[in-house]
Amino acid sequence: MITLVDTTLRDGEQSPGVSFTVKEKVEIASLLSSIGINEMEVGTPVMGGNEAQAVKEIIGMNLPSRILTWNRVLERDIEAALSCGAKALYISCPVSDIQIEKKLGKKREWVKERFSKLIPELKKEGLYVACGLEDASRANPHFVLEISSLLEGLAVDRIRFCDTVGILTPFKTFELIGFLRKYIKTPLEIHTHNDFGLATANAIAGVKGGADYVSVTVNGLGERAGNASLEETVMALERLEDIKTSVDTTRLKEVSLLVSVLSGRPVGYGKAIVGDYIFAHESGIHVDGVIKAPACYEPFPPEMVGAERHYIIGKHSGISSIIYKFKSLGITINREDAAIMLPLIRRMAEEKMPLTDSELPDLYIPTLAGQRGLFY
């Protein structure tokens, strides 16, 4: 089984313009835990204020999920996390030369020294320590292996491989994680970003390459183009790769809606897994197929993610669509009736949005009356 690490409350909230209140963070954490998310990264305590308060409150809820905080390789970050009651910490440090030299003004040796100093002290206190290798995808692979070997020797609990700027492809992800897995026995985590639209694909490739943990966010919320999407990653693992997770998929739509509302980021109609229109069928050929056997045009039942199937009456509708739609509204019509209505429905749909359930019954009697010369 693969463990999902949800970082909506840390990396997700770093999406420009997104800010959760303490109460909202608590609500999101509670819901995520209830659907089976076993681990959550909930914030950066050294920021203080409401950030630290939210971390304290979530830890104080004693959820069954492991609660982690994000920290740099600095003593003040660690102290802030411990003051919030943290028992599990991410210790993160850049490992690419561009970030070590340009951002930190340091050398590779400094990275090794920082990890070597901090981790033994934390492990001595019985803390769960996960180490994040920031920008690992742009780092020298042999230096990544060198750092990973060092961390393994320090008995860290897991190592997070970060594609910080989202430049990996699934093929390269598989190769890099496989390379580490060949030499490193410590559990590995893959953390991906969506700058090229490949975050979820890279997350799956990381698992296939040997990662034991996957970082995700609800709706793919995150910096720049976002992160690997919780709902996409879970369903791809379970349905496409037959890899089990602990997540109750029937509640994915519920979680997506909550985070969408609280973040102020609407979910697109066509958003994979949770979009409102992904189980909406308009094409007459498709509707006919779905009525006969949903699997003809659906990769999985909508109920599996807490969604519903919809039949849309519009420009591309056919006779079967109209008959079925009217039946769902409690009106029985035959093929002749549907054929009479079809041209008008298509003309109306070309001029506006697809027809609503409230419009169709009003259209029914006048249309047939006009065609048959009847008066109602």
mmCIF file of C-alpha atoms in Angstrom:
data_model
loop_
_atom_site.group_PDB
_atom_site.id
_atom_site.type_symbol
_atom_site.label_atom_id
_atom_site.label_comp_id
_atom_site.label_asym_id
_atom_site.label_seq_id
_atom_site.Cartn_x
_atom_site.Cartn_y
_atom_site.Cartn_z
ATOM 1 C CA MET A 1 0.000 0.000 0.000
ATOM 2 C CA ILE A 2 1.211 3.501 -0.871
ATOM 3 C CA THR A 3 0.970 6.249 1.743
ATOM 4 C CA LEU A 4 -0.438 9.597 0.634
ATOM 5 C CA VAL A 5 1.053 12.657 2.336
ATOM 6 C CA ASP A 6 -1.328 15.572 1.959
ATOM 7 C CA THR A 7 0.338 18.976 1.948
ATOM 8 C CA THR A 8 -2.696 21.135 1.131
ATOM 9 C CA LEU A 9 -2.233 23.063 4.380
ATOM 10 C CA ARG A 10 1.433 23.823 3.676
ATOM 11 C CA ASP A 11 2.401 23.682 0.008
ATOM 12 C CA GLY A 12 -1.198 24.103 -1.135
ATOM 13 C CA GLU A 13 -1.656 27.270 0.888
ATOM 14 C CA GLN A 14 1.502 28.680 -0.700
ATOM 15 C CA SER A 15 -0.536 29.102 -3.874
ATOM 16 C CA PRO A 16 -0.601 32.887 -4.526
ATOM 17 C CA GLY A 17 -3.602 34.542 -2.930
ATOM 18 C CA VAL A 18 -4.671 31.517 -0.882
ATOM 19 C CA SER A 19 -4.891 31.888 2.885
ATOM 20 C CA PHE A 20 -6.755 29.606 5.271
ATOM 21 C CA THR A 21 -7.856 30.713 8.725
ATOM 22 C CA VAL A 22 -6.981 28.601 11.744
ATOM 23 C CA LYS A 23 -10.567 27.334 11.857
ATOM 24 C CA GLU A 24 -10.479 26.442 8.158
ATOM 25 C CA LYS A 25 -7.199 24.574 8.527
ATOM 26 C CA VAL A 26 -8.634 22.577 11.408
ATOM 27 C CA GLU A 27 -11.724 21.769 9.329
ATOM 28 C CA ILE A 28 -9.671 20.632 6.336
ATOM 29 C CA ALA A 29 -7.340 18.531 8.488
ATOM 30 C CA SER A 30 -10.270 16.849 10.202
ATOM 31 C CA LEU A 31 -11.936 15.974 6.900
ATOM 32 C CA LEU A 32 -8.714 14.700 5.334
ATOM 33 C CA SER A 33 -8.098 12.451 8.310
ATOM 34 C CA SER A 34 -11.665 11.134 8.178
ATOM 35 C CA ILE A 35 -11.323 10.019 4.541
ATOM 36 C CA GLY A 36 -8.182 8.029 5.297
ATOM 37 C CA ILE A 37 -5.243 10.385 4.735
ATOM 38 C CA ASN A 38 -2.598 8.885 6.995
ATOM 39 C CA GLU A 39 -0.129 11.752 6.919
ATOM 40 C CA MET A 40 -0.457 15.532 6.624
ATOM 41 C CA GLU A 41 2.058 18.345 6.352
ATOM 42 C CA VAL A 42 0.207 21.192 8.043
ATOM 43 C CA GLY A 43 2.431 24.262 8.112
ATOM 44 C CA THR A 44 5.669 26.061 8.910
ATOM 45 C CA PRO A 45 5.766 26.859 12.643
ATOM 46 C CA VAL A 46 8.652 29.338 12.454
ATOM 47 C CA MET A 47 6.273 31.755 10.687
ATOM 48 C CA GLY A 48 4.554 32.222 14.042
ATOM 49 C CA GLY A 49 1.140 33.854 14.451
ATOM 50 C CA ASN A 50 -1.850 32.022 13.019
ATOM 51 C CA GLU A 51 0.421 29.599 11.169
ATOM 52 C CA ALA A 52 1.871 28.296 14.413
ATOM 53 C CA GLN A 53 -1.525 28.425 16.114
ATOM 54 C CA ALA A 54 -3.077 26.250 13.410
ATOM 55 C CA VAL A 55 -0.253 23.731 13.757
ATOM 56 C CA LYS A 56 -0.778 23.599 17.528
ATOM 57 C CA GLU A 57 -4.518 23.114 17.218
ATOM 58 C CA ILE A 58 -4.254 20.387 14.604
ATOM 59 C CA ILE A 59 -1.658 18.518 16.656
ATOM 60 C CA GLY A 60 -3.877 18.951 19.706
ATOM 61 C CA MET A 61 -6.793 17.240 17.934
ATOM 62 C CA ASN A 62 -4.983 13.900 18.283
ATOM 63 C CA LEU A 63 -6.107 12.772 14.844
ATOM 64 C CA PRO A 64 -5.198 9.236 13.765
ATOM 65 C CA SER A 65 -3.092 10.785 10.977
ATOM 66 C CA ARG A 66 0.581 11.595 11.461
ATOM 67 C CA ILE A 67 0.978 15.390 11.550
ATOM 68 C CA LEU A 68 4.222 16.832 10.179
ATOM 69 C CA THR A 69 5.611 20.358 10.075
ATOM 70 C CA TRP A 70 7.909 21.828 7.436
ATOM 71 C CA ASN A 71 11.259 23.224 8.607
ATOM 72 C CA ARG A 72 14.564 24.396 7.217
ATOM 73 C CA VAL A 73 17.877 23.021 8.471
ATOM 74 C CA LEU A 74 17.990 25.782 11.080
ATOM 75 C CA GLU A 75 17.765 25.503 14.855
ATOM 76 C CA ARG A 76 15.131 28.233 15.152
ATOM 77 C CA ASP A 77 12.823 26.335 12.791
ATOM 78 C CA ILE A 78 13.191 23.171 14.851
ATOM 79 C CA GLU A 79 12.598 25.035 18.101
ATOM 80 C CA ALA A 80 9.416 26.603 16.699
ATOM 81 C CA ALA A 81 8.118 23.205 15.609
ATOM 82 C CA LEU A 82 8.819 21.613 18.968
ATOM 83 C CA SER A 83 7.129 24.499 20.779
ATOM 84 C CA CYS A 84 3.968 23.642 18.810
ATOM 85 C CA GLY A 85 4.116 20.088 20.095
ATOM 86 C CA ALA A 86 5.378 18.552 16.855
ATOM 87 C CA LYS A 87 6.485 14.927 17.054
ATOM 88 C CA ALA A 88 7.119 14.516 13.326
ATOM 89 C CA LEU A 89 9.164 16.957 11.261
ATOM 90 C CA TYR A 90 10.237 17.540 7.702
ATOM 91 C CA ILE A 91 13.765 18.927 7.632
ATOM 92 C CA SER A 92 14.267 20.433 4.193
ATOM 93 C CA CYS A 93 17.349 21.715 2.410
ATOM 94 C CA PRO A 94 18.238 22.457 -1.227
ATOM 95 C CA VAL A 95 20.514 19.941 -2.905
ATOM 96 C CA SER A 96 20.849 21.518 -6.367
ATOM 97 C CA ASP A 97 23.923 23.642 -6.966
ATOM 98 C CA ILE A 98 21.853 26.596 -8.191
ATOM 99 C CA GLN A 99 19.852 26.741 -4.965
ATOM 100 C CA ILE A 100 22.752 25.925 -2.640
ATOM 101 C CA GLU A 101 24.979 28.591 -4.185
ATOM 102 C CA LYS A 102 22.569 31.270 -5.413
ATOM 103 C CA LYS A 103 19.819 31.087 -2.793
ATOM 104 C CA LEU A 104 21.814 30.105 0.280
ATOM 105 C CA GLY A 105 25.281 31.337 -0.653
ATOM 106 C CA LYS A 106 26.704 28.028 0.584
ATOM 107 C CA LYS A 107 28.574 24.984 -0.670
ATOM 108 C CA ARG A 108 27.547 21.323 -0.825
ATOM 109 C CA GLU A 109 29.555 20.582 2.306
ATOM 110 C CA TRP A 110 27.340 22.952 4.307
ATOM 111 C CA VAL A 111 24.273 20.852 3.438
ATOM 112 C CA LYS A 112 25.945 17.719 4.762
ATOM 113 C CA GLU A 113 27.106 19.502 7.902
ATOM 114 C CA ARG A 114 23.611 20.837 8.678
ATOM 115 C CA PHE A 115 21.920 17.462 8.335
ATOM 116 C CA SER A 116 24.697 15.768 10.308
ATOM 117 C CA LYS A 117 24.324 18.206 13.198
ATOM 118 C CA LEU A 118 20.532 18.370 13.495
ATOM 119 C CA ILE A 119 19.300 14.855 12.823
ATOM 120 C CA PRO A 120 21.123 12.928 15.590
ATOM 121 C CA GLU A 121 19.706 15.342 18.171
ATOM 122 C CA LEU A 122 16.164 14.924 16.856
ATOM 123 C CA LYS A 123 16.389 11.149 16.650
ATOM 124 C CA LYS A 124 17.771 11.069 20.189
ATOM 125 C CA GLU A 125 14.536 12.754 21.305
ATOM 126 C CA GLY A 126 12.492 10.028 19.616
ATOM 127 C CA LEU A 127 11.075 12.284 16.902
ATOM 128 C CA TYR A 128 9.935 11.142 13.468
ATOM 129 C CA VAL A 129 12.280 12.792 10.962
ATOM 130 C CA ALA A 130 11.666 13.032 7.229
ATOM 131 C CA CYS A 131 14.277 14.876 5.187
ATOM 132 C CA GLY A 132 13.314 16.868 2.115
ATOM 133 C CA LEU A 133 15.810 17.187 -0.719
ATOM 134 C CA GLU A 134 14.658 20.437 -2.282
ATOM 135 C CA ASP A 135 15.177 20.805 -6.039
ATOM 136 C CA ALA A 136 16.528 17.257 -6.214
ATOM 137 C CA SER A 137 15.350 16.964 -9.816
ATOM 138 C CA ARG A 138 17.915 19.594 -10.895
ATOM 139 C CA ALA A 139 20.674 18.344 -8.614
ATOM 140 C CA ASN A 140 23.572 16.121 -9.560
ATOM 141 C CA PRO A 141 22.144 12.591 -9.121
ATOM 142 C CA HIS A 142 25.339 11.384 -7.499
ATOM 143 C CA PHE A 143 25.194 14.194 -4.937
ATOM 144 C CA VAL A 144 21.558 13.292 -4.257
ATOM 145 C CA LEU A 145 22.708 9.717 -3.662
ATOM 146 C CA GLU A 146 25.556 10.941 -1.443
ATOM 147 C CA ILE A 147 23.154 12.977 0.704
ATOM 148 C CA SER A 148 20.641 10.126 0.792
ATOM 149 C CA SER A 149 23.331 7.710 1.948
ATOM 150 C CA LEU A 150 24.322 10.178 4.663
ATOM 151 C CA LEU A 151 20.699 10.483 5.799
ATOM 152 C CA GLU A 152 20.264 6.731 5.814
ATOM 153 C CA GLY A 153 23.319 6.448 8.017
ATOM 154 C CA LEU A 154 21.736 8.987 10.372
ATOM 155 C CA ALA A 155 18.641 6.752 10.586
ATOM 156 C CA VAL A 156 16.124 9.243 9.198
ATOM 157 C CA ASP A 157 12.636 7.836 8.801
ATOM 158 C CA ARG A 158 12.267 8.766 5.148
ATOM 159 C CA ILE A 159 13.703 10.856 2.340
ATOM 160 C CA ARG A 160 11.586 13.197 0.197
ATOM 161 C CA PHE A 161 12.730 13.671 -3.404
ATOM 162 C CA CYS A 162 11.415 17.056 -4.573
ATOM 163 C CA ASP A 163 10.791 18.107 -8.164
ATOM 164 C CA THR A 164 10.585 21.673 -6.901
ATOM 165 C CA VAL A 165 10.143 23.457 -10.229
ATOM 166 C CA GLY A 166 8.265 20.692 -12.003
ATOM 167 C CA ILE A 167 10.795 19.896 -14.717
ATOM 168 C CA LEU A 168 10.674 16.103 -14.620
ATOM 169 C CA THR A 169 8.974 13.797 -17.093
ATOM 170 C CA PRO A 170 7.486 10.463 -16.024
ATOM 171 C CA PHE A 171 10.362 8.643 -17.709
ATOM 172 C CA LYS A 172 13.019 10.686 -15.913
ATOM 173 C CA THR A 173 11.154 10.400 -12.603
ATOM 174 C CA PHE A 174 11.064 6.624 -12.896
ATOM 175 C CA GLU A 175 14.773 6.599 -13.719
ATOM 176 C CA LEU A 176 15.853 8.872 -10.835
ATOM 177 C CA ILE A 177 13.734 7.202 -8.153
ATOM 178 C CA GLY A 178 14.818 3.804 -9.447
ATOM 179 C CA PHE A 179 18.450 4.914 -9.221
ATOM 180 C CA LEU A 180 18.033 5.905 -5.562
ATOM 181 C CA ARG A 181 16.007 2.808 -4.744
ATOM 182 C CA LYS A 182 18.846 0.636 -6.014
ATOM 183 C CA TYR A 183 21.155 1.919 -3.275
ATOM 184 C CA ILE A 184 18.884 3.321 -0.546
ATOM 185 C CA LYS A 185 16.706 1.169 1.729
ATOM 186 C CA THR A 186 15.175 4.087 3.652
ATOM 187 C CA PRO A 187 11.573 4.810 2.555
ATOM 188 C CA LEU A 188 11.383 7.324 -0.293
ATOM 189 C CA GLU A 189 8.763 9.986 -0.978
ATOM 190 C CA ILE A 190 8.096 11.656 -4.322
ATOM 191 C CA HIS A 191 7.012 15.323 -4.274
ATOM 192 C CA THR A 192 6.063 16.791 -7.650
ATOM 193 C CA HIS A 193 4.950 20.111 -9.129
ATOM 194 C CA ASN A 194 2.756 20.746 -12.151
ATOM 195 C CA ASP A 195 4.627 23.378 -14.160
ATOM 196 C CA PHE A 196 4.471 21.238 -17.305
ATOM 197 C CA GLY A 197 1.188 19.552 -16.434
ATOM 198 C CA LEU A 198 2.950 16.346 -15.385
ATOM 199 C CA ALA A 199 2.725 16.386 -11.580
ATOM 200 C CA THR A 200 0.289 13.496 -11.243
ATOM 201 C CA ALA A 201 1.965 11.468 -13.982
ATOM 202 C CA ASN A 202 5.341 12.020 -12.325
ATOM 203 C CA ALA A 203 3.932 11.014 -8.939
ATOM 204 C CA ILE A 204 2.696 7.726 -10.407
ATOM 205 C CA ALA A 205 6.034 7.196 -12.158
ATOM 206 C CA GLY A 206 7.804 7.798 -8.851
ATOM 207 C CA VAL A 207 5.739 5.083 -7.211
ATOM 208 C CA LYS A 208 6.503 2.697 -10.062
ATOM 209 C CA GLY A 209 10.171 3.570 -9.646
ATOM 210 C CA GLY A 210 10.114 2.597 -5.978
ATOM 211 C CA ALA A 211 8.729 5.485 -3.904
ATOM 212 C CA ASP A 212 6.766 4.468 -0.809
ATOM 213 C CA TYR A 213 5.113 7.846 -0.144
ATOM 214 C CA VAL A 214 3.519 10.428 -2.449
ATOM 215 C CA SER A 215 2.978 14.129 -1.712
ATOM 216 C CA VAL A 216 -0.387 15.446 -2.898
ATOM 217 C CA THR A 217 -2.721 18.408 -2.468
ATOM 218 C CA VAL A 218 -6.483 18.614 -2.843
ATOM 219 C CA ASN A 219 -7.390 19.851 -6.353
ATOM 220 C CA GLY A 220 -3.670 20.097 -7.102
ATOM 221 C CA LEU A 221 -3.547 23.381 -5.176
ATOM 222 C CA GLY A 222 -0.020 24.738 -4.835
ATOM 223 C CA GLU A 223 2.662 27.185 -5.882
ATOM 224 C CA ARG A 224 2.720 28.314 -9.510
ATOM 225 C CA ALA A 225 0.920 25.558 -11.475
ATOM 226 C CA GLY A 226 0.288 23.472 -8.374
ATOM 227 C CA ASN A 227 1.133 20.005 -7.101
ATOM 228 C CA ALA A 228 0.106 16.431 -7.792
ATOM 229 C CA SER A 229 -3.629 16.252 -7.219
ATOM 230 C CA LEU A 230 -4.869 14.072 -4.355
ATOM 231 C CA GLU A 231 -7.935 12.910 -6.252
ATOM 232 C CA GLU A 232 -6.083 12.207 -9.503
ATOM 233 C CA THR A 233 -3.212 10.404 -7.806
ATOM 234 C CA VAL A 234 -5.460 8.197 -5.685
ATOM 235 C CA MET A 235 -7.687 7.172 -8.578
ATOM 236 C CA ALA A 236 -4.774 6.611 -10.969
ATOM 237 C CA LEU A 237 -3.026 4.398 -8.430
ATOM 238 C CA GLU A 238 -6.123 2.406 -7.563
ATOM 239 C CA ARG A 239 -7.806 2.123 -10.968
ATOM 240 C CA LEU A 240 -4.902 2.152 -13.401
ATOM 241 C CA GLU A 241 -2.102 0.517 -11.429
ATOM 242 C CA ASP A 242 -4.090 -1.597 -8.948
ATOM 243 C CA ILE A 243 -2.083 -0.049 -6.102
ATOM 244 C CA LYS A 244 -4.111 0.366 -2.941
ATOM 245 C CA THR A 245 -4.278 3.500 -0.824
ATOM 246 C CA SER A 246 -6.074 4.130 2.460
ATOM 247 C CA VAL A 247 -8.374 6.795 0.986
ATOM 248 C CA ASP A 248 -12.172 6.535 0.889
ATOM 249 C CA THR A 249 -12.593 7.555 -2.739
ATOM 250 C CA THR A 250 -16.356 8.068 -2.383
ATOM 251 C CA ARG A 251 -15.587 11.271 -0.476
ATOM 252 C CA LEU A 252 -13.120 12.814 -2.917
ATOM 253 C CA LYS A 253 -15.758 15.127 -4.386
ATOM 254 C CA GLU A 254 -16.685 16.279 -0.870
ATOM 255 C CA VAL A 255 -13.091 17.152 -0.020
ATOM 256 C CA SER A 256 -12.555 18.865 -3.359
ATOM 257 C CA LEU A 257 -15.600 21.074 -2.847
ATOM 258 C CA LEU A 258 -14.580 22.120 0.663
ATOM 259 C CA VAL A 259 -11.055 23.108 -0.361
ATOM 260 C CA SER A 260 -12.356 24.875 -3.463
ATOM 261 C CA VAL A 261 -14.713 27.002 -1.372
ATOM 262 C CA LEU A 262 -12.213 27.789 1.386
ATOM 263 C CA SER A 263 -9.342 28.534 -1.008
ATOM 264 C CA GLY A 264 -11.461 30.616 -3.364
ATOM 265 C CA ARG A 265 -10.179 28.534 -6.285
ATOM 266 C CA PRO A 266 -13.062 27.129 -8.377
ATOM 267 C CA VAL A 267 -12.701 23.603 -9.711
ATOM 268 C CA GLY A 268 -12.912 23.517 -13.506
ATOM 269 C CA TYR A 269 -15.937 21.793 -15.045
ATOM 270 C CA GLY A 270 -13.619 19.362 -16.793
ATOM 271 C CA LYS A 271 -11.222 18.807 -13.886
ATOM 272 C CA ALA A 272 -10.222 15.155 -13.823
ATOM 273 C CA ILE A 273 -11.994 13.029 -11.190
ATOM 274 C CA VAL A 274 -13.975 15.822 -9.487
ATOM 275 C CA GLY A 275 -15.086 18.265 -12.211
ATOM 276 C CA ASP A 276 -18.852 18.809 -12.441
ATOM 277 C CA TYR A 277 -19.001 17.820 -16.117
ATOM 278 C CA ILE A 278 -16.786 14.729 -16.245
ATOM 279 C CA PHE A 279 -19.840 12.495 -15.913
ATOM 280 C CA ALA A 280 -22.059 14.742 -18.041
ATOM 281 C CA HIS A 281 -22.982 13.308 -21.441
ATOM 282 C CA GLU A 282 -24.493 15.259 -24.343
ATOM 283 C CA SER A 283 -23.510 13.475 -27.550
ATOM 284 C CA GLY A 284 -26.359 11.265 -28.726
ATOM 285 C CA ILE A 285 -24.017 8.386 -29.526
ATOM 286 C CA HIS A 286 -22.387 8.589 -26.103
ATOM 287 C CA VAL A 287 -25.665 8.874 -24.211
ATOM 288 C CA ASP A 288 -27.059 5.857 -26.035
ATOM 289 C CA GLY A 289 -23.948 3.866 -25.112
ATOM 290 C CA VAL A 290 -23.945 4.954 -21.467
ATOM 291 C CA ILE A 291 -27.647 4.122 -21.080
ATOM 292 C CA LYS A 292 -26.949 0.617 -22.360
ATOM 293 C CA ALA A 293 -23.705 0.145 -20.404
ATOM 294 C CA PRO A 294 -22.020 3.035 -18.528
ATOM 295 C CA ALA A 295 -18.572 1.509 -19.014
ATOM 296 C CA CYS A 296 -18.895 2.227 -22.746
ATOM 297 C CA TYR A 297 -17.911 5.849 -22.088
ATOM 298 C CA GLU A 298 -16.958 6.059 -18.403
ATOM 299 C CA PRO A 299 -13.627 4.868 -16.944
ATOM 300 C CA PHE A 300 -15.205 4.292 -13.530
ATOM 301 C CA PRO A 301 -18.638 4.775 -11.930
ATOM 302 C CA PRO A 302 -19.313 8.336 -10.689
ATOM 303 C CA GLU A 303 -20.367 6.953 -7.307
ATOM 304 C CA MET A 304 -16.788 5.831 -6.771
ATOM 305 C CA VAL A 305 -15.729 9.454 -6.215
ATOM 306 C CA GLY A 306 -18.978 10.777 -4.768
ATOM 307 C CA ALA A 307 -20.210 12.235 -8.064
ATOM 308 C CA GLU A 308 -23.385 11.808 -10.130
ATOM 309 C CA ARG A 309 -24.053 11.094 -13.785
ATOM 310 C CA HIS A 310 -25.853 13.749 -15.846
ATOM 311 C CA TYR A 311 -27.394 13.721 -19.301
ATOM 312 C CA ILE A 312 -27.252 17.111 -20.987
ATOM 313 C CA ILE A 313 -29.766 18.076 -23.671
ATOM 314 C CA GLY A 314 -27.987 20.271 -26.189
ATOM 315 C CA LYS A 315 -26.722 20.704 -29.726
ATOM 316 C CA HIS A 316 -25.263 17.184 -29.955
ATOM 317 C CA SER A 317 -28.171 15.318 -28.390
ATOM 318 C CA GLY A 318 -29.958 12.485 -30.184
ATOM 319 C CA ILE A 319 -33.363 10.825 -29.970
ATOM 320 C CA SER A 320 -32.270 8.356 -27.265
ATOM 321 C CA SER A 321 -30.987 11.243 -25.151
ATOM 322 C CA ILE A 322 -34.302 13.080 -25.330
ATOM 323 C CA ILE A 323 -36.394 10.002 -24.521
ATOM 324 C CA TYR A 324 -34.195 9.135 -21.540
ATOM 325 C CA LYS A 325 -34.073 12.698 -20.237
ATOM 326 C CA PHE A 326 -37.842 13.118 -20.346
ATOM 327 C CA LYS A 327 -38.266 9.764 -18.618
ATOM 328 C CA SER A 328 -36.039 11.010 -15.778
ATOM 329 C CA LEU A 329 -38.408 13.989 -15.475
ATOM 330 C CA GLY A 330 -41.433 11.712 -15.219
ATOM 331 C CA ILE A 331 -42.614 12.225 -18.817
ATOM 332 C CA THR A 332 -42.880 9.312 -21.230
ATOM 333 C CA ILE A 333 -42.416 10.115 -24.904
ATOM 334 C CA ASN A 334 -41.926 7.869 -27.928
ATOM 335 C CA ARG A 335 -39.352 8.086 -30.710
ATOM 336 C CA GLU A 336 -41.758 10.008 -32.950
ATOM 337 C CA ASP A 337 -42.223 12.685 -30.273
ATOM 338 C CA ALA A 338 -38.476 12.906 -29.714
ATOM 339 C CA ALA A 339 -37.808 13.218 -33.449
ATOM 340 C CA ILE A 340 -40.252 16.135 -33.663
ATOM 341 C CA MET A 341 -38.552 17.949 -30.775
ATOM 342 C CA LEU A 342 -34.933 17.290 -31.811
ATOM 343 C CA PRO A 343 -34.509 20.057 -34.463
ATOM 344 C CA LEU A 344 -35.926 22.734 -32.160
ATOM 345 C CA ILE A 345 -33.790 21.573 -29.243
ATOM 346 C CA ARG A 346 -30.675 21.749 -31.384
ATOM 347 C CA ARG A 347 -31.527 25.226 -32.686
ATOM 348 C CA MET A 348 -32.157 26.512 -29.170
ATOM 349 C CA ALA A 349 -28.945 24.936 -27.887
ATOM 350 C CA GLU A 350 -26.932 26.650 -30.627
ATOM 351 C CA GLU A 351 -28.242 30.007 -29.444
ATOM 352 C CA LYS A 352 -27.664 29.482 -25.708
ATOM 353 C CA MET A 353 -26.458 27.007 -23.118
ATOM 354 C CA PRO A 354 -27.817 23.438 -23.068
ATOM 355 C CA LEU A 355 -31.463 23.264 -22.043
ATOM 356 C CA THR A 356 -32.205 22.899 -18.343
ATOM 357 C CA ASP A 357 -34.528 20.388 -16.696
ATOM 358 C CA SER A 358 -37.031 23.162 -15.993
ATOM 359 C CA GLU A 359 -37.129 24.276 -19.643
ATOM 360 C CA LEU A 360 -37.726 20.880 -21.235
ATOM 361 C CA PRO A 361 -41.272 20.201 -19.919
ATOM 362 C CA ASP A 362 -42.324 23.698 -20.993
ATOM 363 C CA LEU A 363 -40.981 22.987 -24.461
ATOM 364 C CA TYR A 364 -42.682 19.609 -24.837
ATOM 365 C CA ILE A 365 -46.396 20.453 -25.258
ATOM 366 C CA PRO A 366 -46.028 23.575 -27.459
ATOM 367 C CA THR A 367 -43.615 21.788 -29.776
ATOM 368 C CA LEU A 368 -45.850 18.789 -30.370
ATOM 369 C CA ALA A 369 -48.943 20.985 -30.649
ATOM 370 C CA GLY A 370 -47.322 23.064 -33.360
ATOM 371 C CA GLN A 371 -46.161 20.030 -35.347
ATOM 372 C CA ARG A 372 -49.463 18.133 -35.144
ATOM 373 C CA GLY A 373 -51.829 21.076 -35.499
ATOM 374 C CA LEU A 374 -53.259 20.491 -32.058
ATOM 375 C CA PHE A 375 -54.377 23.038 -29.484
ATOM 376 C CA TYR A 376 -53.634 22.584 -25.756
#
